[in-house]
């Protein structure tokens, strides 16, 4: 499906939860947030039905995000349900890898193709400063397990203040090189003020070629991260909500006062 600016919308990012096992300073308050109730969250059946509808309208690439998707109970079942949808050509996940050692093999077996792993530093103290949790060893073990399980497409997402020449970013790039992994640098974004940049090493943030829509954890179809437009799947139905979202997709992002990174999946 094409939007009003002739962009081909083929990519769906699905936030499966607003919960996370980290408290990154640029994403979540220290004490966490009041999370959605279980009944607020879309069920796996609702997400799968939504994805079937999205595929029928031209989506072929799906990414699972959060919060942290691996904290959602039964996540490998959802991966299997989505990969079994005819027309899904690519299925990936963005994770902080804290639980990846436990899940990597199951996710691969269920059909997951690619992983983007959030890693802002390889220094343990700085990791604690950024994420407010002492879990870097778990993350690094998770990355090794994903490599051992044969995930061939693993990319590291490194959040930077300004650019890839910052000490943390240089160390993450060196670590990535030692593991033969790709790394992308994502400059810290601000939804309230509308500050965002094109991802260094990716295409995210380039509005001129934007091919994505999002499904939030509570079931709103969002045409753009930096906009407050959203259509409830439970109110309008999956296909109608998608069509309305694509028809109202802005030419470029401005700002959002209603979204948070942890409930729309960045
Ligand atoms: S700001 Fe909106 S239009 Fe621009 S790249 Fe992000 S989602 Fe696409």
mmCIF file of N, CA, C and O in Angstrom, residues 13 15 17-19 24-29 32-34 36 65-68 189-193 214-218 220 222 224-228 255-266:
data_model
loop_
_atom_site.group_PDB
_atom_site.id
_atom_site.type_symbol
_atom_site.label_atom_id
_atom_site.label_comp_id
_atom_site.label_asym_id
_atom_site.label_seq_id
_atom_site.Cartn_x
_atom_site.Cartn_y
_atom_site.Cartn_z
ATOM 1 N N UNK A 13 6.055 -2.499 12.729
ATOM 2 C CA UNK A 13 6.746 -2.701 14.006
ATOM 3 C C UNK A 13 5.674 -2.901 15.075
ATOM 4 O O UNK A 13 4.783 -2.063 15.240
ATOM 5 N N UNK A 15 4.780 -3.442 19.023
ATOM 6 C CA UNK A 15 5.184 -3.416 20.431
ATOM 7 C C UNK A 15 4.299 -4.410 21.169
ATOM 8 O O UNK A 15 3.080 -4.240 21.226
ATOM 9 N N UNK A 17 4.658 -5.314 24.442
ATOM 10 C CA UNK A 17 4.525 -5.009 25.862
ATOM 11 C C UNK A 17 5.136 -3.641 26.154
ATOM 12 O O UNK A 17 5.974 -3.170 25.394
ATOM 13 N N UNK A 18 4.691 -3.033 27.250
ATOM 14 C CA UNK A 18 5.316 -1.774 27.692
ATOM 15 C C UNK A 18 6.227 -2.040 28.886
ATOM 16 O O UNK A 18 6.779 -1.119 29.483
ATOM 17 N N UNK A 19 6.409 -3.303 29.213
ATOM 18 C CA UNK A 19 7.263 -3.662 30.362
ATOM 19 C C UNK A 19 8.704 -3.897 29.912
ATOM 20 O O UNK A 19 8.949 -4.247 28.760
ATOM 21 N N UNK A 24 16.452 2.269 31.270
ATOM 22 C CA UNK A 24 17.385 3.179 30.593
ATOM 23 C C UNK A 24 16.953 4.630 30.776
ATOM 24 O O UNK A 24 15.778 4.971 30.568
ATOM 25 N N UNK A 25 17.932 5.456 31.124
ATOM 26 C CA UNK A 25 17.637 6.850 31.511
ATOM 27 C C UNK A 25 16.957 7.629 30.392
ATOM 28 O O UNK A 25 16.155 8.520 30.665
ATOM 29 N N UNK A 26 17.232 7.293 29.114
ATOM 30 C CA UNK A 26 16.618 8.053 28.020
ATOM 31 C C UNK A 26 15.258 7.489 27.617
ATOM 32 O O UNK A 26 14.632 7.973 26.674
ATOM 33 N N UNK A 27 14.793 6.474 28.327
ATOM 34 C CA UNK A 27 13.538 5.846 27.930
ATOM 35 C C UNK A 27 12.513 5.760 29.057
ATOM 36 O O UNK A 27 11.344 6.056 28.848
ATOM 37 N N UNK A 28 12.956 5.377 30.229
ATOM 38 C CA UNK A 28 11.988 5.101 31.294
ATOM 39 C C UNK A 28 12.414 5.738 32.607
ATOM 40 O O UNK A 28 13.598 5.761 32.914
ATOM 41 N N UNK A 29 11.436 6.232 33.398
ATOM 42 C CA UNK A 29 11.788 6.788 34.709
ATOM 43 C C UNK A 29 12.352 5.696 35.623
ATOM 44 O O UNK A 29 12.072 4.511 35.419
ATOM 45 N N UNK A 32 10.121 3.174 37.030
ATOM 46 C CA UNK A 32 9.262 2.507 36.063
ATOM 47 C C UNK A 32 8.004 3.306 35.800
ATOM 48 O O UNK A 32 7.908 4.487 36.148
ATOM 49 N N UNK A 33 7.045 2.685 35.190
ATOM 50 C CA UNK A 33 5.805 3.363 34.845
ATOM 51 C C UNK A 33 4.639 2.486 35.245
ATOM 52 O O UNK A 33 4.816 1.306 35.519
ATOM 53 N N UNK A 34 3.461 3.088 35.261
ATOM 54 C CA UNK A 34 2.266 2.292 35.519
ATOM 55 C C UNK A 34 1.974 1.520 34.239
ATOM 56 O O UNK A 34 1.626 2.100 33.220
ATOM 57 N N UNK A 36 0.464 -1.186 31.427
ATOM 58 C CA UNK A 36 -0.842 -1.570 30.932
ATOM 59 C C UNK A 36 -1.274 -2.849 31.647
ATOM 60 O O UNK A 36 -0.440 -3.688 31.984
ATOM 61 N N UNK A 65 8.882 -5.600 19.035
ATOM 62 C CA UNK A 65 9.604 -4.702 19.954
ATOM 63 C C UNK A 65 8.837 -4.646 21.276
ATOM 64 O O UNK A 65 7.905 -5.415 21.517
ATOM 65 N N UNK A 66 9.148 -3.635 22.103
ATOM 66 C CA UNK A 66 8.475 -3.522 23.397
ATOM 67 C C UNK A 66 8.312 -2.055 23.720
ATOM 68 O O UNK A 66 8.046 -1.257 22.783
ATOM 69 N N UNK A 67 8.726 -1.717 24.953
ATOM 70 C CA UNK A 67 9.344 -2.368 26.110
ATOM 71 C C UNK A 67 10.370 -3.402 25.678
ATOM 72 O O UNK A 67 11.060 -3.221 24.684
ATOM 73 N N UNK A 68 10.435 -4.453 26.453
ATOM 74 C CA UNK A 68 11.357 -5.551 26.136
ATOM 75 C C UNK A 68 10.518 -6.767 25.765
ATOM 76 O O UNK A 68 9.862 -7.380 26.635
ATOM 77 N N UNK A 189 16.802 10.502 20.882
ATOM 78 C CA UNK A 189 15.666 11.232 20.315
ATOM 79 C C UNK A 189 14.812 11.797 21.444
ATOM 80 O O UNK A 189 14.886 11.356 22.576
ATOM 81 N N UNK A 190 13.990 12.784 21.121
ATOM 82 C CA UNK A 190 13.092 13.358 22.119
ATOM 83 C C UNK A 190 11.707 13.536 21.491
ATOM 84 O O UNK A 190 11.522 14.380 20.624
ATOM 85 N N UNK A 191 10.764 12.726 21.942
ATOM 86 C CA UNK A 191 9.426 12.752 21.353
ATOM 87 C C UNK A 191 8.723 14.071 21.613
ATOM 88 O O UNK A 191 8.039 14.611 20.756
ATOM 89 N N UNK A 192 8.945 14.621 22.812
ATOM 90 C CA UNK A 192 8.237 15.856 23.189
ATOM 91 C C UNK A 192 8.673 17.042 22.341
ATOM 92 O O UNK A 192 7.876 17.871 21.942
ATOM 93 N N UNK A 193 9.976 17.078 22.087
ATOM 94 C CA UNK A 193 10.483 18.240 21.350
ATOM 95 C C UNK A 193 10.613 17.960 19.848
ATOM 96 O O UNK A 193 10.925 18.853 19.070
ATOM 97 N N UNK A 214 3.333 1.420 12.917
ATOM 98 C CA UNK A 214 3.555 0.738 14.194
ATOM 99 C C UNK A 214 2.233 0.297 14.797
ATOM 100 O O UNK A 214 1.199 0.928 14.574
ATOM 101 N N UNK A 215 2.299 -0.779 15.580
ATOM 102 C CA UNK A 215 1.175 -1.216 16.401
ATOM 103 C C UNK A 215 1.640 -1.098 17.842
ATOM 104 O O UNK A 215 2.608 -1.752 18.236
ATOM 105 N N UNK A 216 0.964 -0.236 18.615
ATOM 106 C CA UNK A 216 1.415 -0.018 19.994
ATOM 107 C C UNK A 216 0.974 -1.174 20.888
ATOM 108 O O UNK A 216 0.102 -1.975 20.517
ATOM 109 N N UNK A 217 1.527 -1.238 22.084
ATOM 110 C CA UNK A 217 1.237 -2.349 23.000
ATOM 111 C C UNK A 217 -0.253 -2.431 23.330
ATOM 112 O O UNK A 217 -0.799 -3.508 23.512
ATOM 113 N N UNK A 218 -0.932 -1.284 23.311
ATOM 114 C CA UNK A 218 -2.363 -1.335 23.667
ATOM 115 C C UNK A 218 -3.260 -1.375 22.440
ATOM 116 O O UNK A 218 -4.481 -1.327 22.553
ATOM 117 N N UNK A 220 -2.994 0.502 19.252
ATOM 118 C CA UNK A 220 -3.221 1.633 18.350
ATOM 119 C C UNK A 220 -2.302 1.506 17.134
ATOM 120 O O UNK A 220 -1.121 1.199 17.285
ATOM 121 N N UNK A 222 -0.194 3.319 14.542
ATOM 122 C CA UNK A 222 0.470 4.622 14.516
ATOM 123 C C UNK A 222 1.180 4.805 13.176
ATOM 124 O O UNK A 222 2.078 4.030 12.851
ATOM 125 N N UNK A 224 3.151 7.196 12.413
ATOM 126 C CA UNK A 224 4.447 7.853 12.578
ATOM 127 C C UNK A 224 4.800 7.963 14.062
ATOM 128 O O UNK A 224 3.926 8.258 14.878
ATOM 129 N N UNK A 225 6.081 7.721 14.366
ATOM 130 C CA UNK A 225 6.546 7.793 15.761
ATOM 131 C C UNK A 225 6.423 9.216 16.295
ATOM 132 O O UNK A 225 6.050 9.433 17.432
ATOM 133 N N UNK A 226 6.774 10.192 15.437
ATOM 134 C CA UNK A 226 6.759 11.594 15.870
ATOM 135 C C UNK A 226 5.477 12.289 15.451
ATOM 136 O O UNK A 226 5.487 13.311 14.751
ATOM 137 N N UNK A 227 4.351 11.700 15.865
ATOM 138 C CA UNK A 227 3.025 12.294 15.645
ATOM 139 C C UNK A 227 2.073 11.667 16.653
ATOM 140 O O UNK A 227 2.349 10.590 17.163
ATOM 141 N N UNK A 228 0.985 12.368 16.954
ATOM 142 C CA UNK A 228 0.026 11.834 17.937
ATOM 143 C C UNK A 228 -1.141 11.118 17.261
ATOM 144 O O UNK A 228 -2.107 10.733 17.917
ATOM 145 N N UNK A 255 6.356 15.904 16.347
ATOM 146 C CA UNK A 255 6.596 15.551 17.748
ATOM 147 C C UNK A 255 5.433 14.699 18.246
ATOM 148 O O UNK A 255 4.399 14.605 17.567
ATOM 149 N N UNK A 256 5.599 14.097 19.397
ATOM 150 C CA UNK A 256 4.514 13.326 19.983
ATOM 151 C C UNK A 256 4.461 13.551 21.481
ATOM 152 O O UNK A 256 5.466 13.398 22.171
ATOM 153 N N UNK A 257 3.277 13.897 21.957
ATOM 154 C CA UNK A 257 3.107 14.098 23.408
ATOM 155 C C UNK A 257 2.423 12.878 24.017
ATOM 156 O O UNK A 257 2.379 12.729 25.217
ATOM 157 N N UNK A 258 1.888 11.983 23.156
ATOM 158 C CA UNK A 258 1.127 10.849 23.709
ATOM 159 C C UNK A 258 1.915 9.542 23.707
ATOM 160 O O UNK A 258 1.583 8.612 24.415
ATOM 161 N N UNK A 259 2.986 9.472 22.904
ATOM 162 C CA UNK A 259 3.750 8.218 22.858
ATOM 163 C C UNK A 259 4.900 8.240 23.852
ATOM 164 O O UNK A 259 5.421 9.290 24.205
ATOM 165 N N UNK A 260 5.305 7.053 24.257
ATOM 166 C CA UNK A 260 6.553 6.861 24.991
ATOM 167 C C UNK A 260 7.304 5.736 24.278
ATOM 168 O O UNK A 260 6.663 4.807 23.774
ATOM 169 N N UNK A 261 8.636 5.812 24.273
ATOM 170 C CA UNK A 261 9.395 4.794 23.548
ATOM 171 C C UNK A 261 9.059 3.389 24.051
ATOM 172 O O UNK A 261 9.031 2.423 23.299
ATOM 173 N N UNK A 262 8.733 3.292 25.371
ATOM 174 C CA UNK A 262 8.536 1.948 25.919
ATOM 175 C C UNK A 262 7.164 1.356 25.576
ATOM 176 O O UNK A 262 6.916 0.205 25.843
ATOM 177 N N UNK A 263 6.263 2.130 24.999
ATOM 178 C CA UNK A 263 4.994 1.488 24.626
ATOM 179 C C UNK A 263 4.717 1.554 23.125
ATOM 180 O O UNK A 263 3.671 1.127 22.671
ATOM 181 N N UNK A 264 5.655 2.106 22.365
ATOM 182 C CA UNK A 264 5.502 2.086 20.898
ATOM 183 C C UNK A 264 6.696 1.425 20.222
ATOM 184 O O UNK A 264 6.729 1.318 19.007
ATOM 185 N N UNK A 265 7.674 1.030 21.032
ATOM 186 C CA UNK A 265 8.768 0.260 20.452
ATOM 187 C C UNK A 265 9.782 1.043 19.665
ATOM 188 O O UNK A 265 10.426 0.517 18.778
ATOM 189 N N UNK A 266 9.931 2.392 19.948
ATOM 190 C CA UNK A 266 11.003 3.151 19.329
ATOM 191 C C UNK A 266 10.922 3.161 17.801
ATOM 192 O O UNK A 266 9.951 2.713 17.224
#
